Short mmCIF file of C-alpha atoms in Angstrom, two decimals:
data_model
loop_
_atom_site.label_atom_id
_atom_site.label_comp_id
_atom_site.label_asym_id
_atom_site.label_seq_id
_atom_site.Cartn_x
_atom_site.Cartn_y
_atom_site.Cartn_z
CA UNK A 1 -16.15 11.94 -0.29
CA UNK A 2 -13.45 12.00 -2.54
CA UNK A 3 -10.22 14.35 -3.59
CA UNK A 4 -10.10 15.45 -7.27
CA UNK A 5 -8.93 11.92 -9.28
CA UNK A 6 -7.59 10.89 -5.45
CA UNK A 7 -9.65 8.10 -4.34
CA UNK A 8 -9.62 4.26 -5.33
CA UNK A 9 -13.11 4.34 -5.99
CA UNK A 10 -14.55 0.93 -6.86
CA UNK A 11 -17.20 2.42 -9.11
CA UNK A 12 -14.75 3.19 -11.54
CA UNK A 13 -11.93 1.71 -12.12
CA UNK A 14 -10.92 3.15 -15.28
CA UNK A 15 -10.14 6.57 -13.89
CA UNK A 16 -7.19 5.97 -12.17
CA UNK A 17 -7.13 7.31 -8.99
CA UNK A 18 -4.67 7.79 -6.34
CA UNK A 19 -3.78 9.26 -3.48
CA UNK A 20 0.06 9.77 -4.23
CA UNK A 21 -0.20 13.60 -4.97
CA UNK A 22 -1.78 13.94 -1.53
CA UNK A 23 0.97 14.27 0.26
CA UNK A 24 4.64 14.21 0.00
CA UNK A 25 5.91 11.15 -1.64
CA UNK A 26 9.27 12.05 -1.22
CA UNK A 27 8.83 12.11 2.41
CA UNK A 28 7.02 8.67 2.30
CA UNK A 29 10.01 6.98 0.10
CA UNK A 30 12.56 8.54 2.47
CA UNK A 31 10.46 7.02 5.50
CA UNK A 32 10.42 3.62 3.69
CA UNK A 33 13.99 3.24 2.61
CA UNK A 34 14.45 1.22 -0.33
CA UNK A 35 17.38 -0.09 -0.89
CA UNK A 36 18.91 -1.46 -4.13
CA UNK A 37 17.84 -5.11 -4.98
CA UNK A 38 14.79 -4.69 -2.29
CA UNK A 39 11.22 -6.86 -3.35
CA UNK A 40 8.18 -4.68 -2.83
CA UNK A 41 4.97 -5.54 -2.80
CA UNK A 42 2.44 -2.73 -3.27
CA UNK A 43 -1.10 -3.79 -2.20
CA UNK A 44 -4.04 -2.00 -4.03
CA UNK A 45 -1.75 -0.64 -6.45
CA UNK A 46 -4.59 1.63 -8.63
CA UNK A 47 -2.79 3.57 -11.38
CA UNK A 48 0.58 2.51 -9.99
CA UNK A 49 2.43 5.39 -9.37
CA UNK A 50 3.70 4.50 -5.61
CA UNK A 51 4.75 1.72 -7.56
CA UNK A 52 6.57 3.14 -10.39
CA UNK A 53 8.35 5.15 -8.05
CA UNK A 54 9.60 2.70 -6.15
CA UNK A 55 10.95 1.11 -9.02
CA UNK A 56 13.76 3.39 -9.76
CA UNK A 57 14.53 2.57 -5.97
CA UNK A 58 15.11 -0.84 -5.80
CA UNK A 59 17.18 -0.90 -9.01
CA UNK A 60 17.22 -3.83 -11.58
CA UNK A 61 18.61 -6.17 -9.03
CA UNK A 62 14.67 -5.46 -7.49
CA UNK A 63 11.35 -6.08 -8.25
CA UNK A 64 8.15 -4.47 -7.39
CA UNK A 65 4.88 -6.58 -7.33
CA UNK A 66 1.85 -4.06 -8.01
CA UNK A 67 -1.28 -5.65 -7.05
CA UNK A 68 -5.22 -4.70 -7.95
CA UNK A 69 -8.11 -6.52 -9.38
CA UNK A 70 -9.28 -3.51 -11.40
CA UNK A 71 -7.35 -5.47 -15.15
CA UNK A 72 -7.58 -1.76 -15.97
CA UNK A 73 -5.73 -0.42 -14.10
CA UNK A 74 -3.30 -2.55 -14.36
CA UNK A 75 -2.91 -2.15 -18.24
CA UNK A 76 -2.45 1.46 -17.66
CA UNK A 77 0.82 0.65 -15.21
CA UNK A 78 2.09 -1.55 -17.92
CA UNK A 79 1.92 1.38 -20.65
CA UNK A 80 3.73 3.47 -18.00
CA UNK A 81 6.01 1.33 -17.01
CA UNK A 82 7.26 0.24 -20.68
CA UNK A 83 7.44 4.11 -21.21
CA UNK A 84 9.62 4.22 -18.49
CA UNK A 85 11.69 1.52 -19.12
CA UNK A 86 10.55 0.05 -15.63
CA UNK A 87 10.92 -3.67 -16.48
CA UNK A 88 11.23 -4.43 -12.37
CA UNK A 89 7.49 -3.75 -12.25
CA UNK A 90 5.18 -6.92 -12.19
CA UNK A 91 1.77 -6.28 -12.48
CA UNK A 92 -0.44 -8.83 -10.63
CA UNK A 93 -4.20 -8.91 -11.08
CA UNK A 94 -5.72 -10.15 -7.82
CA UNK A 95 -7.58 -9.91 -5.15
CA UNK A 96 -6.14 -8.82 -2.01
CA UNK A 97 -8.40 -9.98 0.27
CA UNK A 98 -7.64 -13.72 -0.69
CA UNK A 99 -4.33 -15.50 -0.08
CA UNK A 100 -1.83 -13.35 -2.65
CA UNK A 101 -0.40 -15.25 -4.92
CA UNK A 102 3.76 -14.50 -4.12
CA UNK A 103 5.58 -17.21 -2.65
CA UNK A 104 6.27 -16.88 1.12
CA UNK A 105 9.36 -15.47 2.86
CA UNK A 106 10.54 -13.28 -0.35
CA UNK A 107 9.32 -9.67 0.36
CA UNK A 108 11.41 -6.81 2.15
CA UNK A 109 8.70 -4.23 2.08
CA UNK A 110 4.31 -4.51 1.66
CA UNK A 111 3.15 -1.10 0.92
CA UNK A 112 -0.96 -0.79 1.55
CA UNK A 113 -1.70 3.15 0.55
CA UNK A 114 -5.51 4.20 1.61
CA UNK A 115 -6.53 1.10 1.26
CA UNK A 116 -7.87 -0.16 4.71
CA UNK A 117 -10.35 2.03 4.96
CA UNK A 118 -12.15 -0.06 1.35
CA UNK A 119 -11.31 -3.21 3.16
CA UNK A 120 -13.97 -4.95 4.86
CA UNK A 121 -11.79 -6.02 7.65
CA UNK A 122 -13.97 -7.79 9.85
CA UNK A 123 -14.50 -10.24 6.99
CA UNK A 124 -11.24 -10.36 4.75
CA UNK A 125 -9.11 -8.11 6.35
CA UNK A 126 -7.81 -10.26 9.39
CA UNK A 127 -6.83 -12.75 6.25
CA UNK A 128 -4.58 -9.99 4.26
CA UNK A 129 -2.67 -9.11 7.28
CA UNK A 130 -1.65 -12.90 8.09
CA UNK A 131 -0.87 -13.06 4.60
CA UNK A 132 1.24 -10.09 4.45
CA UNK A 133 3.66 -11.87 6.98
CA UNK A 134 3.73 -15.03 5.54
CA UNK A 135 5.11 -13.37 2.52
CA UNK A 136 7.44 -11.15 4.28
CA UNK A 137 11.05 -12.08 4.53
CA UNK A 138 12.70 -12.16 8.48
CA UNK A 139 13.75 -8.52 8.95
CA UNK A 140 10.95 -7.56 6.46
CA UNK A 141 8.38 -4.90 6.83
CA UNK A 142 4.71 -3.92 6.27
CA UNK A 143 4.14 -0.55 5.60
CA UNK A 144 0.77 0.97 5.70
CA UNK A 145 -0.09 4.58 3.89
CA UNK A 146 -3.29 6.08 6.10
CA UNK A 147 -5.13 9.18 6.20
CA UNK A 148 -5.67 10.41 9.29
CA UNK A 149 -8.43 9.91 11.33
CA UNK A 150 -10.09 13.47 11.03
CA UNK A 151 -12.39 15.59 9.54
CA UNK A 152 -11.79 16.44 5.67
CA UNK A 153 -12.96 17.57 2.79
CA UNK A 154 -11.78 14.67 0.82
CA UNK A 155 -10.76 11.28 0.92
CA UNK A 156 -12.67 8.53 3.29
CA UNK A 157 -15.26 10.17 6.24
CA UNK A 158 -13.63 10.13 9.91
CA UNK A 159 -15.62 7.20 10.61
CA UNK A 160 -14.03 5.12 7.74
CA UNK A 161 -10.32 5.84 8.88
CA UNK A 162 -8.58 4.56 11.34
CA UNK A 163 -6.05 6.08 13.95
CA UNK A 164 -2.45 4.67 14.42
CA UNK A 165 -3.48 3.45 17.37
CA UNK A 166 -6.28 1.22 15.76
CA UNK A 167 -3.52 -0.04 13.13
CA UNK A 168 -1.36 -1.02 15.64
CA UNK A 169 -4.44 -3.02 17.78
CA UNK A 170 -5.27 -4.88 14.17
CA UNK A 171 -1.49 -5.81 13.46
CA UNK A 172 0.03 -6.89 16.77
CA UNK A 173 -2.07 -9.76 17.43
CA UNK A 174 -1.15 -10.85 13.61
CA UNK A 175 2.31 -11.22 14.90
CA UNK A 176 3.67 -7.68 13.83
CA UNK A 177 5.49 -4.90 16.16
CA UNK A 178 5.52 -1.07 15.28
CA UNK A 179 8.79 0.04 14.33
CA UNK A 180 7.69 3.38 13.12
CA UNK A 181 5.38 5.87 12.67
CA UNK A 182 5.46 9.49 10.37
CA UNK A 183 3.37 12.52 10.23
CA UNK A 184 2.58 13.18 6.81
CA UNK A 185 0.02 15.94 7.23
CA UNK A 186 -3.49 14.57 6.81
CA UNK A 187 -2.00 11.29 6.68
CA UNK A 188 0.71 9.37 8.64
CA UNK A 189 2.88 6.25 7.42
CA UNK A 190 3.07 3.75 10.13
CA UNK A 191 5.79 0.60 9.58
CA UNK A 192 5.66 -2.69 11.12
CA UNK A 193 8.13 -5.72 11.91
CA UNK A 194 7.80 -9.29 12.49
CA UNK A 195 7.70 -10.35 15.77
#
């Protein structure tokens, strides 16, 4: 199942799909807290738009580091963000299930939106979490964007999603503690430390 250009569909990565009209986004940036000069990391990018957002937040003292293999859709962020004037945005074509290539210790935030439920986590997943706090700075943060686990008309089945609960069992014993968690409708935006 998928919501109207909402997905991040591997079939087709032209399209640009996302999931950041799904909700409130205002309500997701307020949750996350961005402050001027802040490096964030978005994980799975697609078309880039948590990422663009987030670039007026952090400021030119900041730097967001959008991340997808689809070369695509990464093209597409760079036409945006030029438009924009968004020069803090650094497009980086990889895979995310493989060590990322940013340099440990230099994050503040990693932002994974409706991505887990793609990942094949018993495989690669383990692997991006471990990674996620090796490039995470002390005091740093790893934000994950989920839908619910539900019924719905759109977006991944029940069975593909995962409860906050389940998030929490998958981070902890990667060396993370919840520090927050926020109702977002059909979806919820649940924030992690280190240690």
């Amino acid at each position: 199942m998928s919501a109207p250009g909402g997905e991040h569909g591997a079939g087709q990565p032209g399209r640009g799909p996302t999931s950041f009209s799904l909700h409130d986004p205002e309500r997701v940036f307020a949750a996350l807290d961005l402050k001027n000069g802040d490096v964030f990391v978005d994980l799975g990018c697609g078309p880039g738009d948590y990422s663009l957002h987030a670039s007026g937040l952090v400021g030119r003292e900041g730097a967001v580091y959008a991340l997808d293999k689809w070369k695509t859709m990464l093209d597409r962020l760079n036409l945006k963000a030029s438009d924009r004037g968004a020069g803090n945005i650094l497009p980086v074509a990889a895979d995310i299930t493989r060590p990322l290539p940013l340099r440990s210790g230099g994050v503040d935030i990693c932002f994974m939106a409706m991505v887990m439920h793609a990942l094949n986590l018993p495989k690669a997943g383990m692997g991006l979490f471990r990674e996620m706090r090796r490039v995470l700075k002390p005091g740093g943060r790893a934000a994950i964007l989920n839908f619910k686990k539900e019924d719905r008309t759109f977006g991944p089945t029940k069975d593909e999603s995962f409860s906050p609960g389940e998030v929490e069992d998958i981070m902890m014993p990667q060396g993370f503690t919840r520090k927050s968690l926020t109702g977002l409708g059909h979806a919820y935006l649940i924030q992690f430390g280190l240690g």
